[in-house]
Short mmCIF file of N, CA and C in Angstrom, two decimals:
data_model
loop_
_atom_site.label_atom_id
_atom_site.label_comp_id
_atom_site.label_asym_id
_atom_site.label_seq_id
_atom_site.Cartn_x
_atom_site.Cartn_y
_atom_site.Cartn_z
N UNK A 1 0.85 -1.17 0.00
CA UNK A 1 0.00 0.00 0.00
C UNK A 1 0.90 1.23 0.00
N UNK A 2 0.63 2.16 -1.22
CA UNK A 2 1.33 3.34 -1.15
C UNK A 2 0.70 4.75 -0.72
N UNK A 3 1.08 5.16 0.63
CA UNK A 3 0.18 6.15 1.18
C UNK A 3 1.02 7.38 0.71
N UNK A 4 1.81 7.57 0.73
CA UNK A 4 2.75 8.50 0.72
C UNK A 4 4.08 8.47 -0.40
N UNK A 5 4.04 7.32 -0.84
CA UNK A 5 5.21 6.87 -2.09
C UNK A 5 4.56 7.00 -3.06
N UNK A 6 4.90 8.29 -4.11
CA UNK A 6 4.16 8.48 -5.16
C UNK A 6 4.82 7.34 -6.49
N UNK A 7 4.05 7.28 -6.99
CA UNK A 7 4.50 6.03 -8.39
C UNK A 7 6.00 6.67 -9.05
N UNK A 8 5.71 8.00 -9.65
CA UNK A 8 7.15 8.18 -10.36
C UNK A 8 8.24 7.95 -9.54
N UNK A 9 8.28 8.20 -7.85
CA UNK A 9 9.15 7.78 -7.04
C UNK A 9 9.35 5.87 -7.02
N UNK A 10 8.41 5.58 -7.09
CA UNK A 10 8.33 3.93 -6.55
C UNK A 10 9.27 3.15 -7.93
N UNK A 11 8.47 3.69 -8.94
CA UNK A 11 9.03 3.32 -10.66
C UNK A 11 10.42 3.74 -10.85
N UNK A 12 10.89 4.70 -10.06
CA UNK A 12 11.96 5.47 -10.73
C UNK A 12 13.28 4.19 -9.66
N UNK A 13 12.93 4.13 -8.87
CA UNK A 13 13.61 3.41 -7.56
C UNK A 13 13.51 1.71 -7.88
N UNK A 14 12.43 1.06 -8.58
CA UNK A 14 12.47 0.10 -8.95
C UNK A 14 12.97 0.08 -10.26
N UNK A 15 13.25 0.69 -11.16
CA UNK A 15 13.88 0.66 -12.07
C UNK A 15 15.66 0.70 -11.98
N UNK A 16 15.83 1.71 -11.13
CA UNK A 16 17.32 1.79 -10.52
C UNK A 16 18.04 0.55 -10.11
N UNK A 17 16.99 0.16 -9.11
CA UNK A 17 17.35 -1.56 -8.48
C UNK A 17 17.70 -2.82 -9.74
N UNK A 18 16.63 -2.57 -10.71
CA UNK A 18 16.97 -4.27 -11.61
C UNK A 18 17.30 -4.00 -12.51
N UNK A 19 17.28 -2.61 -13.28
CA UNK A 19 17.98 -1.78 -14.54
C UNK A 19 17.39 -2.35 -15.61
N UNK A 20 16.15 -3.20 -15.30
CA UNK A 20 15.06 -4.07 -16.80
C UNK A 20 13.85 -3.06 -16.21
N UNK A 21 13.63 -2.65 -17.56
CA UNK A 21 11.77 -2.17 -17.36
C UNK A 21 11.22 -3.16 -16.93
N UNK A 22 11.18 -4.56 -18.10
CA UNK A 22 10.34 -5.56 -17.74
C UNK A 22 9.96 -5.97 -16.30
N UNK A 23 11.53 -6.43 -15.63
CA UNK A 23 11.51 -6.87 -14.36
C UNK A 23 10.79 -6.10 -13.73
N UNK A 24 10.82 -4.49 -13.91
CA UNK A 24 10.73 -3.74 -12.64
C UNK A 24 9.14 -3.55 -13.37
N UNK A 25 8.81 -3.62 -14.27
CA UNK A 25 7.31 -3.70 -14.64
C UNK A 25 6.40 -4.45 -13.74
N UNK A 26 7.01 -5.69 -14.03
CA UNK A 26 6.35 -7.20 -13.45
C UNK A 26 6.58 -7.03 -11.80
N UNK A 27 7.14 -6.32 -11.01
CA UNK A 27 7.13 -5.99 -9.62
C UNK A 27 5.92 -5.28 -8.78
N UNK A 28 5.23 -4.57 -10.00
CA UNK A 28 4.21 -3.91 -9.70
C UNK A 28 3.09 -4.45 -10.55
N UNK A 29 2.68 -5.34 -11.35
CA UNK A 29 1.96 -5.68 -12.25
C UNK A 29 1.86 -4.97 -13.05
N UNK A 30 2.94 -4.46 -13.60
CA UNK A 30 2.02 -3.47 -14.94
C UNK A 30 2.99 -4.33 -16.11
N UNK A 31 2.51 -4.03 -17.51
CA UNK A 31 3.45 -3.70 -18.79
C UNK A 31 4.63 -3.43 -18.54
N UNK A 32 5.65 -3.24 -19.52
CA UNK A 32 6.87 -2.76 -19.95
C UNK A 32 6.33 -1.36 -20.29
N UNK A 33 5.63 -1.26 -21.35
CA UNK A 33 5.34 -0.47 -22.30
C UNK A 33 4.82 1.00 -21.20
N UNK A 34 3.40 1.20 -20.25
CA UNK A 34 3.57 2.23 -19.93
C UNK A 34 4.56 1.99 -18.69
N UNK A 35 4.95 1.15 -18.07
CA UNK A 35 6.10 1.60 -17.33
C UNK A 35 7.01 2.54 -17.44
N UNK A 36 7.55 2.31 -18.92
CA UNK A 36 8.80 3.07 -19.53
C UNK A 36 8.02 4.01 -19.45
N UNK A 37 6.97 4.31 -20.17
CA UNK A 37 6.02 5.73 -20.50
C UNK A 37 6.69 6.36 -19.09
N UNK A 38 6.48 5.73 -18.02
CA UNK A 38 6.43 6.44 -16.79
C UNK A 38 7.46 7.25 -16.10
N UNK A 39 8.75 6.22 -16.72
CA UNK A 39 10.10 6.96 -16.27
C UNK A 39 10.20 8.30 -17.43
N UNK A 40 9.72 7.86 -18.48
CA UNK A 40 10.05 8.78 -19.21
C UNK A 40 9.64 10.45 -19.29
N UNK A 41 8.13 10.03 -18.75
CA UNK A 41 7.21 11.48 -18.31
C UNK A 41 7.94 12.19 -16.76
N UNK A 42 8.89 10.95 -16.08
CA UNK A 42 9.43 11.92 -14.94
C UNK A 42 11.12 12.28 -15.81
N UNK A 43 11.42 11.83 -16.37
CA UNK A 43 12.98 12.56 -17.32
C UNK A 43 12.06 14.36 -17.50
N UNK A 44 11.23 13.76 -18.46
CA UNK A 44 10.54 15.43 -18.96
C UNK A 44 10.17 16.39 -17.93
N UNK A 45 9.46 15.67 -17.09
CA UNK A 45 9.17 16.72 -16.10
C UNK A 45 10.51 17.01 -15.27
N UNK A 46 11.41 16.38 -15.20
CA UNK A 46 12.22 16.86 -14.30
C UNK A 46 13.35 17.85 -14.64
N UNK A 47 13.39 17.57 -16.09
CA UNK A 47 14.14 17.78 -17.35
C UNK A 47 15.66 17.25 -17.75
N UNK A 48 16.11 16.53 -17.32
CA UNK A 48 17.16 15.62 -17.75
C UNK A 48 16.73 14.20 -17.66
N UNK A 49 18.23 13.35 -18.13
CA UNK A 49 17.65 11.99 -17.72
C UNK A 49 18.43 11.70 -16.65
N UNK A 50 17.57 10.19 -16.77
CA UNK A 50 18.60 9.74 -15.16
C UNK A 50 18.91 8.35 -15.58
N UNK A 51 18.53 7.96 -16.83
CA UNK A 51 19.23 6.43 -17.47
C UNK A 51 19.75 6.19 -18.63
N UNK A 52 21.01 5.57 -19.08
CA UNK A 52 21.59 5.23 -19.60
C UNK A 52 20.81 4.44 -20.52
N UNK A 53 20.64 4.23 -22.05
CA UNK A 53 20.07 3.89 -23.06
C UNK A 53 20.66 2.86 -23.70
N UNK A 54 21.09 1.90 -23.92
CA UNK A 54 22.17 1.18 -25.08
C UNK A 54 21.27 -0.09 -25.36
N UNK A 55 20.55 -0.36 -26.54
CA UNK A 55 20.27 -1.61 -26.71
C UNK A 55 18.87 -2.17 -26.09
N UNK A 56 19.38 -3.25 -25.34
CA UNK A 56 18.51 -3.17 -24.37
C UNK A 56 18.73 -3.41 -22.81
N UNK A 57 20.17 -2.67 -22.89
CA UNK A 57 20.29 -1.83 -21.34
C UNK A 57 19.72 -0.74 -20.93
N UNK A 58 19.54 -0.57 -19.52
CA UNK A 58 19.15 0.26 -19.25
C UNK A 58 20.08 0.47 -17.68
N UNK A 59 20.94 1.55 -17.48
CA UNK A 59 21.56 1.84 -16.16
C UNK A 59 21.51 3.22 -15.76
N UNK A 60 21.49 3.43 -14.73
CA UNK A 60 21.40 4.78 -13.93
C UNK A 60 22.63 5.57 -14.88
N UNK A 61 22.07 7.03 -14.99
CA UNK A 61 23.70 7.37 -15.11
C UNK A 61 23.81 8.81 -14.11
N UNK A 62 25.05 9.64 -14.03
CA UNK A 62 25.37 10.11 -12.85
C UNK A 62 24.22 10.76 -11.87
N UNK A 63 23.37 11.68 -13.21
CA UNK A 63 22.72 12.13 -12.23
C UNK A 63 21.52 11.48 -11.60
N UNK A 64 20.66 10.22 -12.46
CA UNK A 64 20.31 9.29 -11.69
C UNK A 64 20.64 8.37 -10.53
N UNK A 65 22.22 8.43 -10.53
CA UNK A 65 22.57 7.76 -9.23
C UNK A 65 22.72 9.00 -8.20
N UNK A 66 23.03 10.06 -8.49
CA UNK A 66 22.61 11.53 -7.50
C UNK A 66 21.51 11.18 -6.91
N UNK A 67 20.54 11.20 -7.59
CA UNK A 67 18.93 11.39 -6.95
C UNK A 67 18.51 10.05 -6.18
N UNK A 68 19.51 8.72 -7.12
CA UNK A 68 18.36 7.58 -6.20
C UNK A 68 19.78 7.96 -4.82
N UNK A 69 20.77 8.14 -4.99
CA UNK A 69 20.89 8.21 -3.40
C UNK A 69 20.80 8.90 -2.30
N UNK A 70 20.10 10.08 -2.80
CA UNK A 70 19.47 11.41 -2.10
C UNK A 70 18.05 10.75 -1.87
N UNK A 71 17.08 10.40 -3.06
CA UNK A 71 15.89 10.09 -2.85
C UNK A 71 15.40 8.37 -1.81
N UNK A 72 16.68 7.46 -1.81
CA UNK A 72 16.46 6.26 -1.48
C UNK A 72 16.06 6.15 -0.19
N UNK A 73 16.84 7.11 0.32
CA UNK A 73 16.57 6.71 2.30
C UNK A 73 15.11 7.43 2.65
N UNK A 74 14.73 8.43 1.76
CA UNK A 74 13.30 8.96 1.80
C UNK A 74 12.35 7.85 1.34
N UNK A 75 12.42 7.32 0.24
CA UNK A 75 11.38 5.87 0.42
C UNK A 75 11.64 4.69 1.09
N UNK A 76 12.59 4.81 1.75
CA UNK A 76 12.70 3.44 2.84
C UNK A 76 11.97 3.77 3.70
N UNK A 77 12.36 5.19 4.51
CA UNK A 77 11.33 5.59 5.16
C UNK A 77 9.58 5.74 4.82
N UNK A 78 9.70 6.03 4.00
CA UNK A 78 7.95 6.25 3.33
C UNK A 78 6.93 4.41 3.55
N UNK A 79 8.32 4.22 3.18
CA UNK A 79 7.89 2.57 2.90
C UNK A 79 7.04 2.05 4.37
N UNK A 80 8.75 2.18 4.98
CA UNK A 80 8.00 1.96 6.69
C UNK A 80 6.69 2.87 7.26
N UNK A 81 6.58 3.87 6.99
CA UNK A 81 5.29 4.58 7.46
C UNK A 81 3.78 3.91 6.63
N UNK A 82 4.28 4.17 5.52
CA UNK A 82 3.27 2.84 5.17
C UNK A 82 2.65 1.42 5.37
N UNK A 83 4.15 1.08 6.09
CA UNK A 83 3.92 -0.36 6.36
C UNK A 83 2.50 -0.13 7.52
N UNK A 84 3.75 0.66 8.48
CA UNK A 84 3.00 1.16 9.97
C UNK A 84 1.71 1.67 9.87
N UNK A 85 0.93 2.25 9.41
CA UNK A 85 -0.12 2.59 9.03
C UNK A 85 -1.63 1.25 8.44
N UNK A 86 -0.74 0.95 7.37
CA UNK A 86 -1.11 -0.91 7.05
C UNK A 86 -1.43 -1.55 8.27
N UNK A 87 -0.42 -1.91 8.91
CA UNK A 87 -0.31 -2.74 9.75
C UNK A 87 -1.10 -2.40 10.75
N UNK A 88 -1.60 -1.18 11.75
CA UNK A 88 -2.27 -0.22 12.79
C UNK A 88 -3.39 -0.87 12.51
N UNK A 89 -3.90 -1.23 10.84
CA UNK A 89 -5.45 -1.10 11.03
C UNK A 89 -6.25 -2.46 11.24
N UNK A 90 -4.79 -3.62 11.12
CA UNK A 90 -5.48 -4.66 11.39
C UNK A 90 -5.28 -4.98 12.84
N UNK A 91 -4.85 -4.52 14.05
CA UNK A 91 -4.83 -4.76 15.22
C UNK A 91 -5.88 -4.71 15.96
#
């Protein structure tokens, strides 16, 4: 349950982790297809990229590894408040 972890954050962070759309598609049940859509609408909005293109690699590049390690310890945390919240309501 994502109370507070917005998707372009969750997508952008699971993509970082397995460096496959697919994989990181199939983590959340979606497609490949708008997955990518998804990283791609946060490149635009943010206005650079943050992944490396070749083939069919896909890897962080500098300033994507900037942000997931500025942004990472903020969704670990998010994660846990979520959990905690989850978890509160079945007690």
């Amino acid at each position: 349950m994502d109370i507070f972890i917005s998707k372009k954050m969750r997508n952008f962070i699971l993509l970082a982790q397995t460096n496959n759309i697919a994989r990181a598609a199939e983590k959340i049940h979606m497609t490949a297809s708008p997955f990518g859509k998804s990283i791609a609408a946060l490149e635009e909005q943010i206005g650079y990229t943050l992944f490396t293109r070749k083939d069919n690699n896909i890897s962080l590049n500098k300033a994507g590894q900037e942000l997931y390690q500025k942004l990472f310890p903020v969704y670990q945390r998010l994660s846990a408040i979520d959990n905690e919240i989850h978890n509160s309501g079945r007690r």
